[in-house]
PDB file of C-alpha atoms in Angstrom:
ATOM      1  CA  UNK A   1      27.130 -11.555   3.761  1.00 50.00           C
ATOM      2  CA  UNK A   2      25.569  -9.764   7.067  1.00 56.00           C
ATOM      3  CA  UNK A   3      25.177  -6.396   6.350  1.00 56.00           C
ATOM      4  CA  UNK A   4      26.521  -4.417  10.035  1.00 71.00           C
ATOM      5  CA  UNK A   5      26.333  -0.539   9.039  1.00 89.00           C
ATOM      6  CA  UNK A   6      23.098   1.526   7.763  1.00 92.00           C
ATOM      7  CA  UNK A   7      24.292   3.543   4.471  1.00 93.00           C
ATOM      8  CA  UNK A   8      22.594   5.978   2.534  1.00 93.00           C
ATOM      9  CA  UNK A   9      23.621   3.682  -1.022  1.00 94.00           C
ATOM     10  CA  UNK A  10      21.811   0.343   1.066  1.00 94.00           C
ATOM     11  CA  UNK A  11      19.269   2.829   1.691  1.00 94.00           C
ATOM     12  CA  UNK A  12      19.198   3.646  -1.678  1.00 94.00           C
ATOM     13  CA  UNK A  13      19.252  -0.333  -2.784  1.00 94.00           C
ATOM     14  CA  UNK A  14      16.689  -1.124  -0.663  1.00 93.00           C
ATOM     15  CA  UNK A  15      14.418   1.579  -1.699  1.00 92.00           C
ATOM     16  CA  UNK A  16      14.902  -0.088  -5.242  1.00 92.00           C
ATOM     17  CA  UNK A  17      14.263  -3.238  -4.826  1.00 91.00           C
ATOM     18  CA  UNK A  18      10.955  -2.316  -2.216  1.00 88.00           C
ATOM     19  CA  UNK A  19       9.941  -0.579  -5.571  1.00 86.00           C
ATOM     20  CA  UNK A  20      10.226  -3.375  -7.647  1.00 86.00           C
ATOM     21  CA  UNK A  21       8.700  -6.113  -5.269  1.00 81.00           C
ATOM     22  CA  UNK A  22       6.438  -4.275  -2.646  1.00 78.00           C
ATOM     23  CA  UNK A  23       7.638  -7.086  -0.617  1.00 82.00           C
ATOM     24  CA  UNK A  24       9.752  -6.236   2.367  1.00 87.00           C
ATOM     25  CA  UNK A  25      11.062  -9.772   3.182  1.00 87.00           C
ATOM     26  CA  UNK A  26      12.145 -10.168  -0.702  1.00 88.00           C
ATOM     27  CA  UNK A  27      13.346  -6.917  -0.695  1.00 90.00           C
ATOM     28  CA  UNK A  28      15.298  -7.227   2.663  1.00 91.00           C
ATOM     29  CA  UNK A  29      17.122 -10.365   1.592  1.00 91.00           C
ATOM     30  CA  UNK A  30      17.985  -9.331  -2.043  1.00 92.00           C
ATOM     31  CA  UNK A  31      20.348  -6.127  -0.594  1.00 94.00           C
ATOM     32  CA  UNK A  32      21.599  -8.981   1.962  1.00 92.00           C
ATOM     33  CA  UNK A  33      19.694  -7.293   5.197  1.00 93.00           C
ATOM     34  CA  UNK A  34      19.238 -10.232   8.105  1.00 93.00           C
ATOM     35  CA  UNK A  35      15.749 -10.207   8.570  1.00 92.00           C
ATOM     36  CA  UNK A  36      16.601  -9.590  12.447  1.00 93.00           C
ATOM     37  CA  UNK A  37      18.904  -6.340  11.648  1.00 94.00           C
ATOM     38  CA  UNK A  38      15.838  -4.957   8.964  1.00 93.00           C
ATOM     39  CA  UNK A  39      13.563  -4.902  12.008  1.00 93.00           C
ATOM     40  CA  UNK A  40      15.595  -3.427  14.545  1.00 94.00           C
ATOM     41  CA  UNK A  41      16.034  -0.399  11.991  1.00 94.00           C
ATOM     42  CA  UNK A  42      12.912  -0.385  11.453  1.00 93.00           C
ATOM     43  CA  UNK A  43      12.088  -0.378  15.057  1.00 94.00           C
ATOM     44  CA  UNK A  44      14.466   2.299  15.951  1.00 94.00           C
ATOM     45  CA  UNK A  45      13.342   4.382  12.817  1.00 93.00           C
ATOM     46  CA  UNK A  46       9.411   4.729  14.229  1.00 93.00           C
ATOM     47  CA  UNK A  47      10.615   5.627  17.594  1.00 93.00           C
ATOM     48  CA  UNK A  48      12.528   8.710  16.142  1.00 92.00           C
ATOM     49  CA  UNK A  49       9.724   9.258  14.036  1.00 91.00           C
ATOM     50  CA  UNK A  50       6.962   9.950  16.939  1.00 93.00           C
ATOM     51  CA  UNK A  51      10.179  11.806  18.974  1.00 92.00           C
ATOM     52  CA  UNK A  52      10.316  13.983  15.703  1.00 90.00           C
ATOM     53  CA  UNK A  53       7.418  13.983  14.014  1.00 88.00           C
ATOM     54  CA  UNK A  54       7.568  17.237  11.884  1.00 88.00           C
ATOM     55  CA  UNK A  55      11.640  15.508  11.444  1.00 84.00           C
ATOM     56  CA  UNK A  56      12.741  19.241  13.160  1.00 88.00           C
ATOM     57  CA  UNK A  57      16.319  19.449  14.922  1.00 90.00           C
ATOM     58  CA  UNK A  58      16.850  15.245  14.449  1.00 89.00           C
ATOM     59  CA  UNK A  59      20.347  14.759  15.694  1.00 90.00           C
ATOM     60  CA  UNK A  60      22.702  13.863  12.977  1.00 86.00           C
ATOM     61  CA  UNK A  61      23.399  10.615  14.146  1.00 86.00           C
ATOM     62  CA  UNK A  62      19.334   9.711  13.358  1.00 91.00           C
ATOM     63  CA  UNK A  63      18.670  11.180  10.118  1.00 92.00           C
ATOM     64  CA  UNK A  64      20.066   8.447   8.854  1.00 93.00           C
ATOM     65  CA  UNK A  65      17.536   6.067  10.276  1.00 93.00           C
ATOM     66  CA  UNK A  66      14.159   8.294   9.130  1.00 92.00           C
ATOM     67  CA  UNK A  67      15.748   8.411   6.095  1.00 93.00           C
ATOM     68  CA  UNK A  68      15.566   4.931   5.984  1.00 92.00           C
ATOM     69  CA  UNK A  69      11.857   4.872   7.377  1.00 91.00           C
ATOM     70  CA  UNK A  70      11.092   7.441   5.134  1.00 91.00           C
ATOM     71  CA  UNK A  71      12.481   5.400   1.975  1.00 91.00           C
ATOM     72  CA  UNK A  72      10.321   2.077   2.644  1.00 90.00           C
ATOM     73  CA  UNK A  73       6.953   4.110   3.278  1.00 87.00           C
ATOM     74  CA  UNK A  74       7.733   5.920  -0.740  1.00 87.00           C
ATOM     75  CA  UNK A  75       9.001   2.441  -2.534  1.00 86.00           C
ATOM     76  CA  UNK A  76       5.936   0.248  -0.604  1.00 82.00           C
ATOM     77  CA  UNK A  77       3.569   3.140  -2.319  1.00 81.00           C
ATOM     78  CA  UNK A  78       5.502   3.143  -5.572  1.00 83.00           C
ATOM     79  CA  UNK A  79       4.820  -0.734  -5.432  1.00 81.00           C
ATOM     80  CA  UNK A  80       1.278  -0.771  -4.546  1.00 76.00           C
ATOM     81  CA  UNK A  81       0.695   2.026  -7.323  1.00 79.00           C
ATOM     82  CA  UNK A  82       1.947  -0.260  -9.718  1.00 80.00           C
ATOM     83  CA  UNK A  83      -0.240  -3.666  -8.513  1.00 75.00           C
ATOM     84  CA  UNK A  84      -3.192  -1.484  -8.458  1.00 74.00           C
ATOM     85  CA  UNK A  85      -2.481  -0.202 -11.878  1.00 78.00           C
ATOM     86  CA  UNK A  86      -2.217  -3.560 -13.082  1.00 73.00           C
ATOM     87  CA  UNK A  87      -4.845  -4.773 -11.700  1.00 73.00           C
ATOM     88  CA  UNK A  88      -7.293  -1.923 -12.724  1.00 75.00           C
ATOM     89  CA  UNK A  89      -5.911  -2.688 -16.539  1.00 76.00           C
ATOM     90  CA  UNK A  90      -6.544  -6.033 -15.924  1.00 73.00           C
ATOM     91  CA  UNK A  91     -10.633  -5.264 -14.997  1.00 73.00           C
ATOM     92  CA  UNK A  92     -10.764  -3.479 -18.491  1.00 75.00           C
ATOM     93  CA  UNK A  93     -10.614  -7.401 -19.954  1.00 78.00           C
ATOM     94  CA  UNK A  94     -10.551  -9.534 -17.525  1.00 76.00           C
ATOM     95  CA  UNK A  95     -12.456  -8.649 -14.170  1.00 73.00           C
ATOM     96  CA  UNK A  96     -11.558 -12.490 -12.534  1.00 75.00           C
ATOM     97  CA  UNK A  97      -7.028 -11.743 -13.089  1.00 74.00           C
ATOM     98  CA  UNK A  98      -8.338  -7.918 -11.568  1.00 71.00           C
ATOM     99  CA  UNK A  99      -9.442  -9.957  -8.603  1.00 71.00           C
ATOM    100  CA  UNK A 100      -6.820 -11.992  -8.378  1.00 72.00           C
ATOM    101  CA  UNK A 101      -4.085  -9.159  -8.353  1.00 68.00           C
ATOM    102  CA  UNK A 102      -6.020  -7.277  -5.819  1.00 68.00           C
ATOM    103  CA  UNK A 103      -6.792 -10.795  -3.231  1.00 70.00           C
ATOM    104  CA  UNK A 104      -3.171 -11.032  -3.753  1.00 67.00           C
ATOM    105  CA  UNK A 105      -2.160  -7.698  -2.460  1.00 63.00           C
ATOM    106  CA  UNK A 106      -4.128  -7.599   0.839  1.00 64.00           C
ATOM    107  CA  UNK A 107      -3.579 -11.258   1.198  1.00 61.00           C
ATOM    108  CA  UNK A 108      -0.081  -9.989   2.074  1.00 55.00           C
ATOM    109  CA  UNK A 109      -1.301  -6.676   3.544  1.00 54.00           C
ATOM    110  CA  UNK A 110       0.663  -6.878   6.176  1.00 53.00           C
ATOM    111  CA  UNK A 111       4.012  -7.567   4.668  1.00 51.00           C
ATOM    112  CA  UNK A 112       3.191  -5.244   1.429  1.00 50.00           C
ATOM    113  CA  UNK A 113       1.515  -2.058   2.311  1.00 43.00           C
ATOM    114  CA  UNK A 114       1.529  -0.015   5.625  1.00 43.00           C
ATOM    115  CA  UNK A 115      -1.999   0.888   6.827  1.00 42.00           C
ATOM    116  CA  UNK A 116      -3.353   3.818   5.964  1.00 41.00           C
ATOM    117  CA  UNK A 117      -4.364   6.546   8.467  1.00 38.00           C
ATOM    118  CA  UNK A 118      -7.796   8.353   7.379  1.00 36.00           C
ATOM    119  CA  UNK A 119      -9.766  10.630   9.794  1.00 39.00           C
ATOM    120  CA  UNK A 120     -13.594   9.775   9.642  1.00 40.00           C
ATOM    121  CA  UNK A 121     -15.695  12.347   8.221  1.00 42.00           C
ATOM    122  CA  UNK A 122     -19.200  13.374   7.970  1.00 44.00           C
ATOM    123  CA  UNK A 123     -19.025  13.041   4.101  1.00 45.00           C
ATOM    124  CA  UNK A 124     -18.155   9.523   3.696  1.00 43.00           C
ATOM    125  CA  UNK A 125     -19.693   7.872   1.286  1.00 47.00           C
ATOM    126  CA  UNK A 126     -22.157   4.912   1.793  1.00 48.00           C
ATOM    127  CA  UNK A 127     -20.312   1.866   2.322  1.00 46.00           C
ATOM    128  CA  UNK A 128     -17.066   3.727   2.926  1.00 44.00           C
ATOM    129  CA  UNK A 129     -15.835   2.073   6.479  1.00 47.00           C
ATOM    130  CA  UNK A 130     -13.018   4.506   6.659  1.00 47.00           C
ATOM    131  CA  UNK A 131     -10.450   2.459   5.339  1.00 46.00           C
ATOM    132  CA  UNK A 132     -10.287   4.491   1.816  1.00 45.00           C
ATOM    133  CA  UNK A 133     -10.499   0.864   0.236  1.00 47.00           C
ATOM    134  CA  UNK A 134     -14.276   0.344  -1.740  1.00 47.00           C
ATOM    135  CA  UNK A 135     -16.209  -2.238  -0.610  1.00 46.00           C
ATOM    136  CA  UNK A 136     -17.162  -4.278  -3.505  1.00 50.00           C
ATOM    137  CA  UNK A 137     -20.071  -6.758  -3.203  1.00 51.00           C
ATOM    138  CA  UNK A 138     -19.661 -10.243  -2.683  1.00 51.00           C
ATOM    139  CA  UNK A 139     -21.187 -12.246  -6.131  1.00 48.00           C
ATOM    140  CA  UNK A 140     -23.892 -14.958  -5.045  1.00 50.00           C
ATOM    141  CA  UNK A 141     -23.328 -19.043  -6.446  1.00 49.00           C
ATOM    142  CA  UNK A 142     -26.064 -18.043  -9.277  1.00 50.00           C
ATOM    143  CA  UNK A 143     -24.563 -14.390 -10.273  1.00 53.00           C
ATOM    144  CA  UNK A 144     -21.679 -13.802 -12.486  1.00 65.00           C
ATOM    145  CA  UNK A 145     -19.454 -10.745 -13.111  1.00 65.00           C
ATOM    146  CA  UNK A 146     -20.991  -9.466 -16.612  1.00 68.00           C
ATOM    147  CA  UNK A 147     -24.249  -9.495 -14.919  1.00 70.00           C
ATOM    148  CA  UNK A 148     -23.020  -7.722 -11.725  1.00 68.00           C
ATOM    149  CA  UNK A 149     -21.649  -5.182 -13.718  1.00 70.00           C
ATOM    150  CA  UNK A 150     -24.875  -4.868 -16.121  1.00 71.00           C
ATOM    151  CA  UNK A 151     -26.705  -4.237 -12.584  1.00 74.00           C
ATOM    152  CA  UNK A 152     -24.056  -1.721 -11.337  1.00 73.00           C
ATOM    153  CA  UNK A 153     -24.442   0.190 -14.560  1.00 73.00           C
ATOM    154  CA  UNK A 154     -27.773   0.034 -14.744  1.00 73.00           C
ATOM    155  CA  UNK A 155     -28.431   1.103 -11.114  1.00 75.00           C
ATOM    156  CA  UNK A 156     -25.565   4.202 -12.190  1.00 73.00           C
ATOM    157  CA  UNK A 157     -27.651   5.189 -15.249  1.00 71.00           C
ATOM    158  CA  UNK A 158     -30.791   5.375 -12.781  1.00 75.00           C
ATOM    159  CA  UNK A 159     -29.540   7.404 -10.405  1.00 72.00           C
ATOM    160  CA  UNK A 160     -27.655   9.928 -12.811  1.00 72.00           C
ATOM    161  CA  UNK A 161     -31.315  10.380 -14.809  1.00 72.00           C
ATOM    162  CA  UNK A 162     -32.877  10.925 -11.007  1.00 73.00           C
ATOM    163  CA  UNK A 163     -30.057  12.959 -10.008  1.00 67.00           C
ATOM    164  CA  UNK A 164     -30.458  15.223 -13.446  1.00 69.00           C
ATOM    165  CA  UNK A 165     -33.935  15.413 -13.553  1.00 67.00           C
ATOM    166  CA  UNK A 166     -33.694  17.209  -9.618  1.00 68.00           C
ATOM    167  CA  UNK A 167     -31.237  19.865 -11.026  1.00 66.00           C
ATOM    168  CA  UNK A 168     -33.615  20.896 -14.015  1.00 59.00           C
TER     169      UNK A 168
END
């Protein structure tokens, strides 16, 4: 079943299922959206979006189509909210499944999340390459998580008596 018209209810059912998966090929097939149709949208959709970027006086005929825009940028978050949220309960017992959720979500970056748009600033914090994302250190062949962690908390405790110890 090719799907020829943009609607706000396949809108609406593709938001949904975007939600659920975070996946837009999944999603995309499972409302029965060619793959081919999905991307000329899509195409069309960011072109009216940098014509009207505050979405001021959009001709009727294109609402339609940043409405659709609009509803995969708010289901991929509502997705990646939910993969992260797993994934941080997941550290709480099990830091190895933690890294496995996250490797799989920016293993398919590019098909689950759109890039995020940060302006650099002064106050960046060390390590922070702009991208919003932590940089987490890489664990040698002879270290293992619980003693990463030990080191991480024991380097926090450090600086917190330093950093106390200046204010009094």
């Amino acid at each position: 079943m090719a799907t020829k018209a943009l609607t706000t209810k396949l809108i609406k059912e593709l938001g949904n299922e975007l939600s659920k998966t975070g996946f837009l090929a999944i999603a995309y097939s499972n409302v029965g959206i060619p793959r081919s149709t999905f991307y000329f949208w899509k195409n069309q959709a960011e072109e009216l979006a940098k014509e009207y970027p505050t979405r001021e006086n959009v001709p009727a005929e294109d609402q339609l189509l940043l409405e659709f825009l609009d509803t995969i940028q708010i289901s991929r978050a509502k997705a990646g909210k939910k993969m992260t949220d797993a994934a941080f309960k997941a550290a709480q017992t099990d830091g190895h499944l933690a890294l496995k959720i996250l490797e799989r979500i920016f293993r398919h970056e590019s098909e689950f999340a759109p890039p995020v748009y940060r302006e650099g600033t002064d106050d960046a914090p060390a390590g922070d390459n702009g991208t919003g994302i932590a940089l987490i250190p890489s664990m040698g062949s002879d270290n293992d998580l619980d003693q990463l962690l030990q080191q991480q908390q024991s380097d926090a405790l450090l600086l917190a008596k330093t950093k106390t110890s200046e204010l009094g």
